[in-house]
mmCIF file of C-alpha atoms and ligand atoms in Angstrom:
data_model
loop_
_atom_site.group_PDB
_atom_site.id
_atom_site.type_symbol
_atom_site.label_atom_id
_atom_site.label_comp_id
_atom_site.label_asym_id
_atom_site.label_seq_id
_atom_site.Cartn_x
_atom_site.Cartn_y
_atom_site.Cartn_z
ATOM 1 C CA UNK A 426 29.439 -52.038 -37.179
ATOM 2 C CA UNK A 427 30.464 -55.574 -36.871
ATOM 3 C CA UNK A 428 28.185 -58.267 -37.065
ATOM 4 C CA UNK A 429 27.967 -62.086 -36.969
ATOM 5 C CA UNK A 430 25.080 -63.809 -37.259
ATOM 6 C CA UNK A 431 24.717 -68.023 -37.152
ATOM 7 C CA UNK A 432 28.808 -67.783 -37.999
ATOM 8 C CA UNK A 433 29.947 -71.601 -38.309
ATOM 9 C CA UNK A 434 34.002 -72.442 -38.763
ATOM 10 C CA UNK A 435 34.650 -75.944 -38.971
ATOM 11 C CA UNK A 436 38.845 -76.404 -39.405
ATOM 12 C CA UNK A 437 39.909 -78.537 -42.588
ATOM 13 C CA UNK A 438 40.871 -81.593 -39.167
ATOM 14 C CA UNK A 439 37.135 -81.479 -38.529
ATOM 15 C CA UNK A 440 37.404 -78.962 -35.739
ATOM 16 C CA UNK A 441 34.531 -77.268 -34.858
ATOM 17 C CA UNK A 442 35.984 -73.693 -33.749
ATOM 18 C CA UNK A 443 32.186 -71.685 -34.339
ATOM 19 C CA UNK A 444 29.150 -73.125 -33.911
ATOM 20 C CA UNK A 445 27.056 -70.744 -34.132
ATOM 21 C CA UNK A 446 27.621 -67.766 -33.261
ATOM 22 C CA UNK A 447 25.392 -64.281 -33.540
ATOM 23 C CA UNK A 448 26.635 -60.827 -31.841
ATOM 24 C CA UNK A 449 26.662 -57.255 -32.583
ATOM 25 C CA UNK A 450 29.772 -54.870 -31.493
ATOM 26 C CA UNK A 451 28.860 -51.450 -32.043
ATOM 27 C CA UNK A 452 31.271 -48.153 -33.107
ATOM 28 C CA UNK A 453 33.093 -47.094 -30.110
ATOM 29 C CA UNK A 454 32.341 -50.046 -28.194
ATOM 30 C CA UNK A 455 35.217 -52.022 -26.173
ATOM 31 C CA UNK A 456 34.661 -55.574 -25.874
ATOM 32 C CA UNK A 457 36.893 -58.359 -24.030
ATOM 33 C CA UNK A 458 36.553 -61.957 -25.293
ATOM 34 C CA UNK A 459 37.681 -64.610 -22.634
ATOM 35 C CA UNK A 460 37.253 -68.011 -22.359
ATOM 36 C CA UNK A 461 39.427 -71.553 -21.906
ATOM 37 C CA UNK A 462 42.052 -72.355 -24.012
ATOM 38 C CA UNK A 463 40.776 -74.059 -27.376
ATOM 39 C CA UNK A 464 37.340 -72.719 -26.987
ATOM 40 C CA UNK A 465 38.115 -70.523 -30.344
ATOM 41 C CA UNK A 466 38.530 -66.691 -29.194
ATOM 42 C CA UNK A 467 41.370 -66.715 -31.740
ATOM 43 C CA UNK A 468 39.426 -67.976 -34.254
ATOM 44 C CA UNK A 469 36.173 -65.607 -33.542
ATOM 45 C CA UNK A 470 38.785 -62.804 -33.661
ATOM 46 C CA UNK A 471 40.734 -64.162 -36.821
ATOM 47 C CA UNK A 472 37.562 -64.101 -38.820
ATOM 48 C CA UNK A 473 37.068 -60.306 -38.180
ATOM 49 C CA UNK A 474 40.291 -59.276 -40.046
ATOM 50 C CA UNK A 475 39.765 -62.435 -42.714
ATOM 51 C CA UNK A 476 42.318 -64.332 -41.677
ATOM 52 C CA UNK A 477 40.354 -67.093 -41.682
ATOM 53 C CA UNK A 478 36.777 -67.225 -43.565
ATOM 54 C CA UNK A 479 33.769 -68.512 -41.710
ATOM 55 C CA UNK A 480 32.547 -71.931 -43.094
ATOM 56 C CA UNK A 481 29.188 -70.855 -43.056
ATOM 57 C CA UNK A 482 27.123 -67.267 -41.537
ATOM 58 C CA UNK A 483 27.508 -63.471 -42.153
ATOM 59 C CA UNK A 484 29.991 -61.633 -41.237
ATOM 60 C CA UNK A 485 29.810 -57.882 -41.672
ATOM 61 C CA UNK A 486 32.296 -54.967 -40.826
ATOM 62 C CA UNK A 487 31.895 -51.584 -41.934
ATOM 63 C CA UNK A 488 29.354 -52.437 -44.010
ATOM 64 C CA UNK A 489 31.347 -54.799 -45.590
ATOM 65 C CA UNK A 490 30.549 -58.343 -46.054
ATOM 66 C CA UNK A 491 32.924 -60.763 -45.479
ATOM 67 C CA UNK A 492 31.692 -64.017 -46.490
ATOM 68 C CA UNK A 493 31.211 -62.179 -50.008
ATOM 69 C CA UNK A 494 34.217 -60.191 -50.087
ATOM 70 C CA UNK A 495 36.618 -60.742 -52.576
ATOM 71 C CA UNK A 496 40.725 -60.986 -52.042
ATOM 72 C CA UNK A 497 41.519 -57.774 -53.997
ATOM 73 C CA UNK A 498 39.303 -55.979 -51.320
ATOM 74 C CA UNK A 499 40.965 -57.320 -48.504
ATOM 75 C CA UNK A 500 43.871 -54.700 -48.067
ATOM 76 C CA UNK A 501 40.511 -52.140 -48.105
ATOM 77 C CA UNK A 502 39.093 -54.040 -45.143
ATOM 78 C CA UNK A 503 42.619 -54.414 -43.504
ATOM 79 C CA UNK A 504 42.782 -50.607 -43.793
ATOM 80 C CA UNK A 505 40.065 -50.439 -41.647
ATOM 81 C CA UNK A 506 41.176 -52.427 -38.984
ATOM 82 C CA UNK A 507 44.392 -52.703 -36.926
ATOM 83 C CA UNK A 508 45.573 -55.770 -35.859
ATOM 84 C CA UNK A 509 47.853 -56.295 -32.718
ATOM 85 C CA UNK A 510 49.399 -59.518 -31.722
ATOM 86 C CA UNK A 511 50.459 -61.144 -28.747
ATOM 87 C CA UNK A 512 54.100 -61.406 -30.415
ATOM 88 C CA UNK A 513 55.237 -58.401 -31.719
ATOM 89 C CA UNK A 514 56.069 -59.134 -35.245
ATOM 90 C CA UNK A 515 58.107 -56.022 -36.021
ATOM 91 C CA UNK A 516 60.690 -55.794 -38.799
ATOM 92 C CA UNK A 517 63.986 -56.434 -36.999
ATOM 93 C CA UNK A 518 66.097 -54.163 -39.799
ATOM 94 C CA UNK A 519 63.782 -51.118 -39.668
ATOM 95 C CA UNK A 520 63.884 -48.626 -37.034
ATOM 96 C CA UNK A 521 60.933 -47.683 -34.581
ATOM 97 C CA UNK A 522 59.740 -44.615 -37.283
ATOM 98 C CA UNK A 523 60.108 -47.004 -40.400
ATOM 99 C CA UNK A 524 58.070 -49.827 -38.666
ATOM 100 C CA UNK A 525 55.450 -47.728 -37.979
ATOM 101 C CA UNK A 526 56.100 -45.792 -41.650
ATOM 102 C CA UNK A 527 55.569 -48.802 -43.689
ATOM 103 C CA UNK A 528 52.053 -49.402 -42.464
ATOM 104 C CA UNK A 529 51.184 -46.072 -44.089
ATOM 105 C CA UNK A 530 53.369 -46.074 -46.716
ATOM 106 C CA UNK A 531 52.184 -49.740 -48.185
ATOM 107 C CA UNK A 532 48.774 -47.387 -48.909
ATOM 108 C CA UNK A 533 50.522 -45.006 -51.058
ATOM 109 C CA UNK A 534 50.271 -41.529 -48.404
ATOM 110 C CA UNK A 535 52.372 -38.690 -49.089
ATOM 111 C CA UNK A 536 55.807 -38.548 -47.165
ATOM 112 C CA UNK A 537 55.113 -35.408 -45.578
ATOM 113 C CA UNK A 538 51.708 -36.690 -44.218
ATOM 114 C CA UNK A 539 53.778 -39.898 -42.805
ATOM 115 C CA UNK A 540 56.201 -38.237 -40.711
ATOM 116 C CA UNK A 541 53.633 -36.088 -39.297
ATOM 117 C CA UNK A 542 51.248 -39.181 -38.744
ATOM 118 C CA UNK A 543 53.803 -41.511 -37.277
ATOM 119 C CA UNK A 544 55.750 -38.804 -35.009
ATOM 120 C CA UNK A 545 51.803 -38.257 -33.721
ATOM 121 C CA UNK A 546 51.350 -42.101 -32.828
ATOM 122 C CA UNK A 547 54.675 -42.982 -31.630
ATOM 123 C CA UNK A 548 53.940 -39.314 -28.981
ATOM 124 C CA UNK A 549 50.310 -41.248 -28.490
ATOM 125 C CA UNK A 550 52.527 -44.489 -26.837
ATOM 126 C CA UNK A 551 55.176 -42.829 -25.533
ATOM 127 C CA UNK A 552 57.764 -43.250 -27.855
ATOM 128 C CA UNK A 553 58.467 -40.464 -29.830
ATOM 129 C CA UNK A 554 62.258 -40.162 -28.795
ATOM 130 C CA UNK A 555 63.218 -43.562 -29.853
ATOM 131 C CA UNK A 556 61.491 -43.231 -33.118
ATOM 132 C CA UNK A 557 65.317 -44.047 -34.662
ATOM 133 C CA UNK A 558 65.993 -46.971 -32.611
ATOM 134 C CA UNK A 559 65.825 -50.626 -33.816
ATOM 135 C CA UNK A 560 62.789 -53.051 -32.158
ATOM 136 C CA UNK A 561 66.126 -55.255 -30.493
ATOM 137 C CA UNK A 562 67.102 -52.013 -28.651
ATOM 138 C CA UNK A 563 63.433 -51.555 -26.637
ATOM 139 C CA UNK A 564 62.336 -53.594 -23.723
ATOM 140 C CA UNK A 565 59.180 -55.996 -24.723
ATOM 141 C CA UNK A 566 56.786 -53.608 -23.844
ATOM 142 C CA UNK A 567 58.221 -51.226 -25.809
ATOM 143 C CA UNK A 568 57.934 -53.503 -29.070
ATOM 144 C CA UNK A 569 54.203 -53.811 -27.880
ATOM 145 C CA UNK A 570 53.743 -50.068 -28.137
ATOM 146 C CA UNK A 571 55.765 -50.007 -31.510
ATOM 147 C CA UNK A 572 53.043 -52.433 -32.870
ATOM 148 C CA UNK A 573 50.357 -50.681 -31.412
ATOM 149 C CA UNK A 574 51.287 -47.558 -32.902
ATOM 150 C CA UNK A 575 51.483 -49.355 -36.264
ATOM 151 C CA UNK A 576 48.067 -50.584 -35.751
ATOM 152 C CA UNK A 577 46.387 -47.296 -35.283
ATOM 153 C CA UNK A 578 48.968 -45.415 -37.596
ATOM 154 C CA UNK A 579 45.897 -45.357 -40.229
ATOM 155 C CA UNK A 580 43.417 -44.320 -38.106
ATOM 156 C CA UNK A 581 41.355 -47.399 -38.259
ATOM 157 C CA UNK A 582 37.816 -47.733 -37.038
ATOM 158 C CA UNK A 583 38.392 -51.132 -34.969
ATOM 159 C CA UNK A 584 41.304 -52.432 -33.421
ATOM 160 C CA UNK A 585 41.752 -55.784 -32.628
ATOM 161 C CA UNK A 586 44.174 -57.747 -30.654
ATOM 162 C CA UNK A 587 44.597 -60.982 -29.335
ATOM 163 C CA UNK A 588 46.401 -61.756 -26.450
ATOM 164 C CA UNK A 589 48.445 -57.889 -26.749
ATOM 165 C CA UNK A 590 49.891 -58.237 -22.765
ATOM 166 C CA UNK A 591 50.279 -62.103 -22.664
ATOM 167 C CA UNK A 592 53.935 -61.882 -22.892
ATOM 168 C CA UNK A 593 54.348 -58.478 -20.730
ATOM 169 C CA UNK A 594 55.048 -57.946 -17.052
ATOM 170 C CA UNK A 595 52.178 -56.815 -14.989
ATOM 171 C CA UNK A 596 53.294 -53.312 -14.918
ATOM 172 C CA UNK A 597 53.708 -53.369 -18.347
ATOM 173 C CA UNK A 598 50.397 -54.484 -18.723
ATOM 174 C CA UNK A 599 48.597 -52.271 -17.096
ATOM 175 C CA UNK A 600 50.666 -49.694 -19.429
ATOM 176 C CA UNK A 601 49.795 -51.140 -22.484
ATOM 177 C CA UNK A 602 45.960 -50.718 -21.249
ATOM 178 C CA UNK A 603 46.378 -47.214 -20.913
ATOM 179 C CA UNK A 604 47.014 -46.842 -23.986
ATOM 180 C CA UNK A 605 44.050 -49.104 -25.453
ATOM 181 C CA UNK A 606 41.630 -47.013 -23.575
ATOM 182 C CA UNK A 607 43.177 -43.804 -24.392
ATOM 183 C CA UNK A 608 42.584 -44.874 -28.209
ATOM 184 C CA UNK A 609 39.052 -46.307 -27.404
ATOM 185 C CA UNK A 610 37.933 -43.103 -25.762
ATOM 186 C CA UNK A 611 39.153 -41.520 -29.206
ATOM 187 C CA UNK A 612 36.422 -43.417 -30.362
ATOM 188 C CA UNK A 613 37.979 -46.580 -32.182
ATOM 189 C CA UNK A 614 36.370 -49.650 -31.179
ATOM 190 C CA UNK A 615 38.100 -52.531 -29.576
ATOM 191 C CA UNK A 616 37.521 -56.034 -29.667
ATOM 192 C CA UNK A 617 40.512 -57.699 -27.379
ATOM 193 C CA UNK A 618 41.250 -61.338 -26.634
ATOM 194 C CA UNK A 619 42.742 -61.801 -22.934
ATOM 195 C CA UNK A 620 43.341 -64.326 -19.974
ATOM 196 C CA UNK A 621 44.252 -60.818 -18.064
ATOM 197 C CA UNK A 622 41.599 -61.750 -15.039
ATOM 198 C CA UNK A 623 42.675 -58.893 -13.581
ATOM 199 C CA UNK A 624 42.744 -56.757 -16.057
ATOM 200 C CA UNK A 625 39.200 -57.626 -16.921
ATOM 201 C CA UNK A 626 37.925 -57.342 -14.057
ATOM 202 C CA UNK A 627 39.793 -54.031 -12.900
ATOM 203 C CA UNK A 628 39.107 -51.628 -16.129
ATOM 204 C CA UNK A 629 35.061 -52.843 -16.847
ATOM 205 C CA UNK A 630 34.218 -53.363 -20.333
ATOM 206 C CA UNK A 631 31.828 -55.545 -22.275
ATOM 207 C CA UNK A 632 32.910 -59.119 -21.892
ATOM 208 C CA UNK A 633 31.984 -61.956 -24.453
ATOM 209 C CA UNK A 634 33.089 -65.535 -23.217
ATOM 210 C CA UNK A 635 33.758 -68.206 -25.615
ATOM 211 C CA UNK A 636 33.216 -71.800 -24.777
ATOM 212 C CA UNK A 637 33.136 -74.663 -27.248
ATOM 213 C CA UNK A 638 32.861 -72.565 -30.264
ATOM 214 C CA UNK A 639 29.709 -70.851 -28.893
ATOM 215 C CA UNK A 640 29.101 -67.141 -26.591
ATOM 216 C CA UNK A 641 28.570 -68.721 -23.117
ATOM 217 C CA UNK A 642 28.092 -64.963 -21.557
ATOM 218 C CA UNK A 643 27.540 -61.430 -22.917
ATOM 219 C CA UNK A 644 27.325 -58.963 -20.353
ATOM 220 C CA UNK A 645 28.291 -54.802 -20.172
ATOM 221 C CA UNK A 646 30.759 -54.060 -17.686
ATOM 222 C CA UNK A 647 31.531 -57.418 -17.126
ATOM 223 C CA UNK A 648 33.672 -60.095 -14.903
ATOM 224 C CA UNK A 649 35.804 -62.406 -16.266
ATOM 225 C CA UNK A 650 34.881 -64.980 -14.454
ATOM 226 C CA UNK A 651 36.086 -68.796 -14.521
ATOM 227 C CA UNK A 652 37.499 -69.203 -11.382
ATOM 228 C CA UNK A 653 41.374 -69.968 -11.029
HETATM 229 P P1 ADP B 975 41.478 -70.049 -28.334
HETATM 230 O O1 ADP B 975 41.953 -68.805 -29.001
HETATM 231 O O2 ADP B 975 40.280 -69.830 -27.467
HETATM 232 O O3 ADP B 975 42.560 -70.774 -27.598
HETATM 233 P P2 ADP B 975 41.298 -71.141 -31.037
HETATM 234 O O4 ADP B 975 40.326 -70.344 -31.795
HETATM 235 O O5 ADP B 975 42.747 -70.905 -31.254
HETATM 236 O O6 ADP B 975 40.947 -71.041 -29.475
HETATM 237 O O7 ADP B 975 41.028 -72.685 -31.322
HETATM 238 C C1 ADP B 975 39.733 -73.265 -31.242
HETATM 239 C C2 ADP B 975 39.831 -74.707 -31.688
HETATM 240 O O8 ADP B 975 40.166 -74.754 -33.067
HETATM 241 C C3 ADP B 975 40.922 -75.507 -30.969
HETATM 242 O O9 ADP B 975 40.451 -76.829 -30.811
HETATM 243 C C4 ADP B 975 42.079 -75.462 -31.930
HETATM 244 O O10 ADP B 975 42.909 -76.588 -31.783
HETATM 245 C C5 ADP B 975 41.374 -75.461 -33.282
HETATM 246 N N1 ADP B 975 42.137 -74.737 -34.308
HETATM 247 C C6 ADP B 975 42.541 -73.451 -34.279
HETATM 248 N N2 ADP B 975 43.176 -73.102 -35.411
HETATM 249 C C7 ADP B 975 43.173 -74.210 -36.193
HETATM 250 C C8 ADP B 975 43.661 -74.507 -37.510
HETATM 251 N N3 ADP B 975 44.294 -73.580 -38.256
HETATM 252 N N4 ADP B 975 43.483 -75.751 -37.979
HETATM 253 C C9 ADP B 975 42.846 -76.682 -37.257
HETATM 254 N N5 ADP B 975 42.340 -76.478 -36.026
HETATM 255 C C10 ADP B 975 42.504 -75.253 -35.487
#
């Protein structure tokens, strides 16, 4: 369901972020990328969503070709997938509900199918009873679960998130996991960037490493290795 084969990114600087690189990630699948900083696990993640466009190689998700696909189509692919970021990036003037809301409502649902929808995701992290409060009024990990609820809000096939506890407390953390695997065992696949050795290492996925632009390591129920 995705798929990258001989997938090349050289930066307009000359930067050489792919080189190379060929993997499959199948539906349901939950995959941890690790690697050094710089080695381009933002970048191998960035070109999922098309937010940045392989110099050269195939990229397909969904069935969906990337290299090929055209702007107008990208809200369809975006549809698809749910992004989550290390920093939070939620609309400071809009309340829990309405952040959430506006993920749906920017693809033209039915009101009456959005309440229902978001009350169900914001129960799914936890947060159903501040639905009306602003993002400044929740702890950090709060914010997290606000944009992971917006992320899944559409029901997405793939999830994708780079870095999503690198500003969060361990206990946080580990909170913020739960609820990844709870929506991976719902069968959405996961593709997550992390320096979270234990983490990794703790809750056994598949783990890709990056190095230099190129998949050092592929292994099921992986380590994540590099040691500190
Ligand atoms: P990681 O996520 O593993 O830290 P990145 O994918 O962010 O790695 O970066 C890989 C390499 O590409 C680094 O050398 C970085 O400086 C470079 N790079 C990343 N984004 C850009 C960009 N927009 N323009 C130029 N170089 C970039």
């Amino acid at each position: 369901m995705i798929e990258m084969e001989n997938v090349y990114k050289k930066y307009p600087n000359g930067v050489v972020a792919a080189n190379g690189i060929t993997t499959r990630i199948k539906q349901g699948e939950f995959v941890y990328v690790v690697g050094p900083s710089g080695a381009g696990k933002s970048t191998f993640i960035k070109m999922m969503y098309r937010e940045e466009a392989p110099s050269k190689g195939t990229i397909m998700i969904n069935g969906m070709n990337l290299s090929k696909l055209r702007d107008a189509k990208v809200p369809l692919l975006r549809r698809q997938i749910g992004v989550v970021f290390q920093d939070f990036k939620l609309l400071p003037t809009l309340t829990v509900f309405e952040n959430v809301a506006f993920a749906l409502e920017v693809i033209e649902e039915y009101p009456e199918n959005i309440k229902k929808r978001v009350m169900e995701t914001l129960d799914l992290v936890g947060l159903k009873h501040k639905a009306r409060m602003l993002p400044s009024e929740l702890s950090g990990g709060e914010q997290q679960r606000v944009t992971i609820a917006r992320s899944i809000v559409n029901n997405p096939k793939v999830v994708i998130a780079d870095e999503p506890t690198g500003n969060l407390d361990p206990d946080t953390s580990w909170d913020i996991m739960k609820i990844f695997e709870e929506i991976n065992q719902r069968g959405t696949t996961v593709v997550m960037a992390t320096h979270n050795r234990e983490i990794v290492n703790t809750i056994k996925h598949r783990v890709i490493a990056i190095e230099s632009g190129v998949i050092a390591r592929d292994e099921q129920r992986g380590d994540y290795g590099y040691e500190s």
